[in-house]
PDB file of C-alpha atoms and ligand atoms in Angstrom:
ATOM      1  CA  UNK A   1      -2.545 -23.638  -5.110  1.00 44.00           C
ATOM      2  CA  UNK A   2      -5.612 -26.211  -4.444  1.00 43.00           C
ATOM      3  CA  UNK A   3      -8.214 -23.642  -5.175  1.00 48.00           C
ATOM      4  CA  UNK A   4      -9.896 -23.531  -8.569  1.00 48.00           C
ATOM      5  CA  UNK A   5      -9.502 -21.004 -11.242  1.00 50.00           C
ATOM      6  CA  UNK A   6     -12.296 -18.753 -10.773  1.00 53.00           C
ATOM      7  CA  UNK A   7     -12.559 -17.125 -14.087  1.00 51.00           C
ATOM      8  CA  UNK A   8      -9.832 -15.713 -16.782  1.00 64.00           C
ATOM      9  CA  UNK A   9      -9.702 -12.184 -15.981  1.00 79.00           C
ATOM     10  CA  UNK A  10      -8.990 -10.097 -12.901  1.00 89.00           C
ATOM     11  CA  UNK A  11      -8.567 -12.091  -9.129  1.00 93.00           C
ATOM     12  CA  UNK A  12     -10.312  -8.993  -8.223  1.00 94.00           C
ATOM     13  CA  UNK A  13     -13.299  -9.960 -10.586  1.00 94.00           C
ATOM     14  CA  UNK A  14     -15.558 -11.657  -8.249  1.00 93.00           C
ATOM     15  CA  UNK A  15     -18.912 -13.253  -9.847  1.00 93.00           C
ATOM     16  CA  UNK A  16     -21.755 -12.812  -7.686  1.00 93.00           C
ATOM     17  CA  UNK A  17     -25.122 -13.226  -9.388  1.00 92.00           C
ATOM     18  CA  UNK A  18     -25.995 -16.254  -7.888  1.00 93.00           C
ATOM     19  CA  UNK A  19     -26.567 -14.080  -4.540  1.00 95.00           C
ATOM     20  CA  UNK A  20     -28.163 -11.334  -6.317  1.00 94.00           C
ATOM     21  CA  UNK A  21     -31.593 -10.134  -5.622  1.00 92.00           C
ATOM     22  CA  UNK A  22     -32.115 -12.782  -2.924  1.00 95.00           C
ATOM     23  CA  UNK A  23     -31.770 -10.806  -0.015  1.00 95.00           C
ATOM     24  CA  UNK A  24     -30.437 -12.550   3.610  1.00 95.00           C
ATOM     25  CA  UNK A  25     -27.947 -14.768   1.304  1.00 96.00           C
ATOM     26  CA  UNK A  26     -24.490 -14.815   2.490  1.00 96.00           C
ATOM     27  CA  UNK A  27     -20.940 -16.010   0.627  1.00 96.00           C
ATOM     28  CA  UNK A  28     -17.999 -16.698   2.373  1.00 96.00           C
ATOM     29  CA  UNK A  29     -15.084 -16.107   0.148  1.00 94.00           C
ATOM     30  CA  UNK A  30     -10.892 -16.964   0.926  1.00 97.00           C
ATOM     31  CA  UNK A  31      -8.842 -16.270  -2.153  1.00 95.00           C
ATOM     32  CA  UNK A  32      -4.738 -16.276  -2.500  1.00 96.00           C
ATOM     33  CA  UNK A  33      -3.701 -14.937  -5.942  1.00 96.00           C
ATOM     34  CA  UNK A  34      -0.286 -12.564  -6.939  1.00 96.00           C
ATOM     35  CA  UNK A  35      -1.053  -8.912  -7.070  1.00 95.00           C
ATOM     36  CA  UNK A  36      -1.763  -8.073 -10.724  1.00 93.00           C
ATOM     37  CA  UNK A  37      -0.272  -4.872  -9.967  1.00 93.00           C
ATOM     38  CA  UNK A  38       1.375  -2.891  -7.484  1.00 94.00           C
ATOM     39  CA  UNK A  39      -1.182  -1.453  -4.411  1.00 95.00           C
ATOM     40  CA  UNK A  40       0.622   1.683  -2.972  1.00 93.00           C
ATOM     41  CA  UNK A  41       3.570   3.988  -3.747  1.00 87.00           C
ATOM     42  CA  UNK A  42       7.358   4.535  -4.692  1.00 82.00           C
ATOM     43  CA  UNK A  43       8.047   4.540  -0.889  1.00 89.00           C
ATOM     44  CA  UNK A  44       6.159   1.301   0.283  1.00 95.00           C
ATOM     45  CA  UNK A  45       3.678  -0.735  -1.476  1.00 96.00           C
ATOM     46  CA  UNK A  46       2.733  -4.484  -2.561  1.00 97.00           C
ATOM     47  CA  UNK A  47       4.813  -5.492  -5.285  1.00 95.00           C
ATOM     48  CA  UNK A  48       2.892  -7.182  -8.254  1.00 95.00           C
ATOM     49  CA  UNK A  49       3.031 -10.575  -7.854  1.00 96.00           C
ATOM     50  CA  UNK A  50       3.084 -10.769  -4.295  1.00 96.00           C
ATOM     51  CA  UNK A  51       0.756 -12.780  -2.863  1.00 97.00           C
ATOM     52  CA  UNK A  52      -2.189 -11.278  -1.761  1.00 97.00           C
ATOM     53  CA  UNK A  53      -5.050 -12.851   0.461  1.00 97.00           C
ATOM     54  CA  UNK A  54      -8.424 -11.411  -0.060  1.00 97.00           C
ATOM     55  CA  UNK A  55     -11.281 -13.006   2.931  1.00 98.00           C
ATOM     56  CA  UNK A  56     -14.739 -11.984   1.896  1.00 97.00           C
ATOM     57  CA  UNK A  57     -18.500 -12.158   3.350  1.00 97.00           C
ATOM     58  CA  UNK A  58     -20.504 -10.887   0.321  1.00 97.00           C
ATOM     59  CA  UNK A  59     -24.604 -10.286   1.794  1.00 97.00           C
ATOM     60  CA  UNK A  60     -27.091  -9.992  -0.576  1.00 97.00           C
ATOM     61  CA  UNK A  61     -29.114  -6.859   0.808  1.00 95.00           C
ATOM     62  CA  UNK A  62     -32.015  -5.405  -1.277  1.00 92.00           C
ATOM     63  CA  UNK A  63     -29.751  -2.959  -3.377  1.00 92.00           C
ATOM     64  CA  UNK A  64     -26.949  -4.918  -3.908  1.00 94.00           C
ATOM     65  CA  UNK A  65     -24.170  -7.100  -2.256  1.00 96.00           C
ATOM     66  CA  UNK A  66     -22.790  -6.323   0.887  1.00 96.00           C
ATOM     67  CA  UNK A  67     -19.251  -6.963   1.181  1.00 96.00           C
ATOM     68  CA  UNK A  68     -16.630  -6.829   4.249  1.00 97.00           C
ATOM     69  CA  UNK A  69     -13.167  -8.534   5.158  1.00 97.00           C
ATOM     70  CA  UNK A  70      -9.771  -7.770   5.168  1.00 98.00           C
ATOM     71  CA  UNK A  71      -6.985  -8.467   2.342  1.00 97.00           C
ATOM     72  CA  UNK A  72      -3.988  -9.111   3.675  1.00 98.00           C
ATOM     73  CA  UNK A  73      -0.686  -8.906   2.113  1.00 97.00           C
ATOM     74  CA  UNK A  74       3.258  -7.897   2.094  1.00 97.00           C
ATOM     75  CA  UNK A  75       4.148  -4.192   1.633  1.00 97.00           C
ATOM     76  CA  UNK A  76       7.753  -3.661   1.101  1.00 97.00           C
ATOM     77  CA  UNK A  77       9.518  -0.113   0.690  1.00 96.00           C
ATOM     78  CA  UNK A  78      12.303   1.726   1.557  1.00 95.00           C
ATOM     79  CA  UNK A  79      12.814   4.066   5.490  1.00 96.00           C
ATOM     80  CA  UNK A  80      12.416   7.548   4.833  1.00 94.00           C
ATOM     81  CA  UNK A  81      15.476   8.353   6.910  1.00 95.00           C
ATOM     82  CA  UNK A  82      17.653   5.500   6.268  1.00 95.00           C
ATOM     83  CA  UNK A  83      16.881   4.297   3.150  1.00 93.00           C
ATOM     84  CA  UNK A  84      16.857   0.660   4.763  1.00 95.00           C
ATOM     85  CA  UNK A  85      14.352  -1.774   3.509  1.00 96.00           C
ATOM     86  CA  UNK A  86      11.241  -1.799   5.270  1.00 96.00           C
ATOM     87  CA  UNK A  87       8.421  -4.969   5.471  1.00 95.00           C
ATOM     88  CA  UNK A  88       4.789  -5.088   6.554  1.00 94.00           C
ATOM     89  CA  UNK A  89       2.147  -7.387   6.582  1.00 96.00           C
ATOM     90  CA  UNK A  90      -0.690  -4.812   5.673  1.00 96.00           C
ATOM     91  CA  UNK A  91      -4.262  -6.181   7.178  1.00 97.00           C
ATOM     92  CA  UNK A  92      -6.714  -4.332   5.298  1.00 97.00           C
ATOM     93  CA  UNK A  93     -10.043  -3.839   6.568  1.00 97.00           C
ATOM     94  CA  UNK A  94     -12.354  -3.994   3.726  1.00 96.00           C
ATOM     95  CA  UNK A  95     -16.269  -2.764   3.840  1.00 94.00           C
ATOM     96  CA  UNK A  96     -18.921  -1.424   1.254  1.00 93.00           C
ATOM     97  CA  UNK A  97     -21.702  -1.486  -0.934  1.00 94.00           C
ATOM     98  CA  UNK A  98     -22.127  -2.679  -4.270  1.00 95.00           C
ATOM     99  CA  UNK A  99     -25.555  -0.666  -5.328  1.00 94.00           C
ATOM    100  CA  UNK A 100     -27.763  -1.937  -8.192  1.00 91.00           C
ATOM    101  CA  UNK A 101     -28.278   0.138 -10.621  1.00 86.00           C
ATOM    102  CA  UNK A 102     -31.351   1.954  -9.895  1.00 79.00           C
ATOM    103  CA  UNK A 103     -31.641   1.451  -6.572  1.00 72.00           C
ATOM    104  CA  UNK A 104     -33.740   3.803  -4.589  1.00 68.00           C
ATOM    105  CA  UNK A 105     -32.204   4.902  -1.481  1.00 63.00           C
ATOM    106  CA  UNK A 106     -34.780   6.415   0.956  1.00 62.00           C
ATOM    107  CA  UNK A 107     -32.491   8.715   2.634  1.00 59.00           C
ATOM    108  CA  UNK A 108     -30.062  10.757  -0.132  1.00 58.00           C
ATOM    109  CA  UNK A 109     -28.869  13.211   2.526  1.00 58.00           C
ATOM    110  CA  UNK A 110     -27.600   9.785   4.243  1.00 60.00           C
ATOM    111  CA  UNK A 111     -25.787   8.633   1.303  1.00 60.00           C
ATOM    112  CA  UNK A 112     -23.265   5.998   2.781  1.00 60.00           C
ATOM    113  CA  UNK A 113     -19.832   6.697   2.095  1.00 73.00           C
ATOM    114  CA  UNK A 114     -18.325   2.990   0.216  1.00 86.00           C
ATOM    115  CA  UNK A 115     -20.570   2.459  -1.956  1.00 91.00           C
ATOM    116  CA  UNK A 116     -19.718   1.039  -5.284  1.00 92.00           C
ATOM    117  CA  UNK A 117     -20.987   0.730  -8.832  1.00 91.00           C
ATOM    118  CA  UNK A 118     -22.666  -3.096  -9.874  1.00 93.00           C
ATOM    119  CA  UNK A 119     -23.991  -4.378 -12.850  1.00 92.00           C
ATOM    120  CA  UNK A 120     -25.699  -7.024 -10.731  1.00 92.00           C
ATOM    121  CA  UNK A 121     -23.106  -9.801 -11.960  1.00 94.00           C
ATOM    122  CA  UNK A 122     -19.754  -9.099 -11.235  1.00 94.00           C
ATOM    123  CA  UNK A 123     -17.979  -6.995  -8.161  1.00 94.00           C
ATOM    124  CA  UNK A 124     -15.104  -5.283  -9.219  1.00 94.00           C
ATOM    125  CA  UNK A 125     -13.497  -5.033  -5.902  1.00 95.00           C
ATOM    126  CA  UNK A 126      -9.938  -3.438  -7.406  1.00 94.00           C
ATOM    127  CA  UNK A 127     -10.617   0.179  -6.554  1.00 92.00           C
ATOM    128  CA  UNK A 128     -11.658  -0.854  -3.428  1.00 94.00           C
ATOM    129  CA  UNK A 129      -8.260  -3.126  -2.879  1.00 95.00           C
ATOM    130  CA  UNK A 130      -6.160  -0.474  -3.710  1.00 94.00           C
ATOM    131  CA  UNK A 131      -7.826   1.967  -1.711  1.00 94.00           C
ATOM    132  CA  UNK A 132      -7.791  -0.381   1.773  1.00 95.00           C
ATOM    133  CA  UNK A 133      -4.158  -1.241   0.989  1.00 96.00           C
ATOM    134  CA  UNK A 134      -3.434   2.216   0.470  1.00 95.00           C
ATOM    135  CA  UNK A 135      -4.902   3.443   3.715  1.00 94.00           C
ATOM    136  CA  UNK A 136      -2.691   0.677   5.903  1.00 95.00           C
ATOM    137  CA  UNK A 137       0.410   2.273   4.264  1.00 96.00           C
ATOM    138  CA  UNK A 138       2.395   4.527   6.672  1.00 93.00           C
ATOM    139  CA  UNK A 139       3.157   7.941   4.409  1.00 90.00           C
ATOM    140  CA  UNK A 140       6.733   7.952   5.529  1.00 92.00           C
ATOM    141  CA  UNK A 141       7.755   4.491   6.330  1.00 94.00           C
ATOM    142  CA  UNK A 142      10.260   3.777   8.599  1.00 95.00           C
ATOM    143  CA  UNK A 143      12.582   0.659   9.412  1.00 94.00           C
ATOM    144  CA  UNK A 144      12.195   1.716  13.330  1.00 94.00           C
ATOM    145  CA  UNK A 145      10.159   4.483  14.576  1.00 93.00           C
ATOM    146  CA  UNK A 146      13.418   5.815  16.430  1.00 94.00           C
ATOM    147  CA  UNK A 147      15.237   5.285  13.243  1.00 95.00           C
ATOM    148  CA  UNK A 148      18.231   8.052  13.442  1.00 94.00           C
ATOM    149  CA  UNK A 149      18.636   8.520  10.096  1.00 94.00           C
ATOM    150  CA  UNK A 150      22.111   8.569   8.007  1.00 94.00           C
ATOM    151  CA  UNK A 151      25.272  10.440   8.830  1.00 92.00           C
ATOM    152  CA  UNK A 152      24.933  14.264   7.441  1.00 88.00           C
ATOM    153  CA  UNK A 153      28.545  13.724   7.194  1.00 88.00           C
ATOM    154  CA  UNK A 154      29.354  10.641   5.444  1.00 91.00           C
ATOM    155  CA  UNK A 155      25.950   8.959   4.909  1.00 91.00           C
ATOM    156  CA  UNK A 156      26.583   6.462   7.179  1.00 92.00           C
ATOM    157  CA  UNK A 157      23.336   4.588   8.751  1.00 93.00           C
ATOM    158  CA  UNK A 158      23.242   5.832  12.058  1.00 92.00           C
ATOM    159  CA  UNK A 159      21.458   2.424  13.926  1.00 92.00           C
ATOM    160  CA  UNK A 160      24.720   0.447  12.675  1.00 92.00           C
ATOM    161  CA  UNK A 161      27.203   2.966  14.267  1.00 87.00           C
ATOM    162  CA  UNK A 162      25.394   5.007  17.089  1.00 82.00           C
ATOM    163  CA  UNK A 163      28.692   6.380  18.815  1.00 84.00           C
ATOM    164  CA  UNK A 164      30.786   7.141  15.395  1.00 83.00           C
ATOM    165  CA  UNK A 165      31.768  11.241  15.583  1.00 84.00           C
ATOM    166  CA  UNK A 166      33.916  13.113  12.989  1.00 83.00           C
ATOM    167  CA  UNK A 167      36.438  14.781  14.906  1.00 72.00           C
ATOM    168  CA  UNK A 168      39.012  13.870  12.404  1.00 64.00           C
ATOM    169  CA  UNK A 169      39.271  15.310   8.713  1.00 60.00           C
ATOM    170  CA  UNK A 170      38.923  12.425   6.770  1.00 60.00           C
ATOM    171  CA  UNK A 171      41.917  12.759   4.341  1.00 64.00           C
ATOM    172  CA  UNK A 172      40.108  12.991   1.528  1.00 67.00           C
ATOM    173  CA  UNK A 173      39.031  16.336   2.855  1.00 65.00           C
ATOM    174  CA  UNK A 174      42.256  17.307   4.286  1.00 66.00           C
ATOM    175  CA  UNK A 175      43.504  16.918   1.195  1.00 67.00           C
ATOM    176  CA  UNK A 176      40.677  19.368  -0.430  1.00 66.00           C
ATOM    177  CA  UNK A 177      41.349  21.923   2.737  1.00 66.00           C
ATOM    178  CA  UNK A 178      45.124  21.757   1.071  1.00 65.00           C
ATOM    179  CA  UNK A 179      43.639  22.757  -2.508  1.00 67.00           C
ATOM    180  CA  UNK A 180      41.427  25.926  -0.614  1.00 68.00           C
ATOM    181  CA  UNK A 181      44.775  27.132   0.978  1.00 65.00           C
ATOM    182  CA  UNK A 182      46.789  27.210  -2.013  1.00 65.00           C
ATOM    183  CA  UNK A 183      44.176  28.310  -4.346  1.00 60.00           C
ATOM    184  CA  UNK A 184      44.206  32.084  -3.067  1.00 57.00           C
ATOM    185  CA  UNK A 185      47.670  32.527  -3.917  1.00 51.00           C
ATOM    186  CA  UNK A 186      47.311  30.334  -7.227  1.00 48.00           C
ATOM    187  CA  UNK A 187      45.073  33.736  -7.896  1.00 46.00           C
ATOM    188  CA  UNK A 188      47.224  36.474  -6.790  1.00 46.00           C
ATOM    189  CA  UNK A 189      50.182  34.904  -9.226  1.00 47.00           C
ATOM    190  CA  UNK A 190      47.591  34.700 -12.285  1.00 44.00           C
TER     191      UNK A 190
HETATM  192 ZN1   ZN B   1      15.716   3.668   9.038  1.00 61.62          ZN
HETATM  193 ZN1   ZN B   2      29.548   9.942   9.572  1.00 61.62          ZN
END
């Protein structure tokens, strides 16, 4: 890590007043820091404390900052038919506002849709993480998207054993078919 420590709380915590109110200035930000917490779901997310990348142009525009990029990191879950691990670099595209407080938009009826709250110092860019990362994420991941699944049989994973068929009573069944036969009569004595 040869970047400097930015500040002591969130990575997500970005300090922007000296772009504030000057209108036509432009950051360029590239930041590598572990998740402080995990982006996405029980199925497939970003683990905390993987390594995320956030790449940021913050504009200064008259009622706020500007921001778009991408963050960038590992997702890791499980495939919703195999129950395989699954990996993916999620590339999320990143775009919004940051409005002043009290800034007068002309339009209201064209309110933009990302636009986000600013005390004119800091962006907190964490909802807007979380929601980027969480729109990359695939709602039923899969390990392949032909995955066939497990065995309905024995559970076994399909993709490892294509051709295997149960034509054969495993014994541990015959043996149960042997308990179903004799239980009628085990009845009829009783
Ligand atoms: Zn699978
Ligand atoms: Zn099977």
């Amino acid at each position: 890590m040869s970047h400097t420590k930015r500040h002591q709380g969130s990575p997500y915590e970005i300090p922007a007043r000296d772009i504030v109110g000057r209108p036509g200035t432009q950051r360029v930000l590239s930041e590598q820091f572990p998740a402080p917490a995990v982006l996405g779901t029980d199925m497939i997310g970003v683990a905390a404390g993987t390594e995320v990348s956030l790449d940021l142009s913050l504009d200064s525009v008259q009622d706020g900052i500007w921001i778009s990029g991408t963050v960038t990191a590992q997702a890791v879950g499980e495939c919703g038919r195999c129950l395989d691990e699954v990996r993916l670099t999620v590339v999320a595209p990143i775009q919004g506002l940051f409005e002043l407080p009290g800034a007068e938009r002309e339009d209201e009826e064209e309110e933009p849709e990302d636009v986000y709250e600013f005390d004119g110092e800091t962006l907190d860019l964490t909802e807007v993480v979380r929601d980027a990362v969480a729109d990359q994420l695939p709602f039923t991941p899969l390990c392949d998207p032909d995955c066939p699944g497990l065995c309905d049989q024995c559970g076994a994973r399909l993709a490892d054993d294509p051709g295997h068929t149960h034509e054969k009573i495993d014994p541990r069944w015959s043996a149960l078919e042997a308990l179903k036969a004799d239980a009628p009569s085990e009845k009829k004595e009783s």
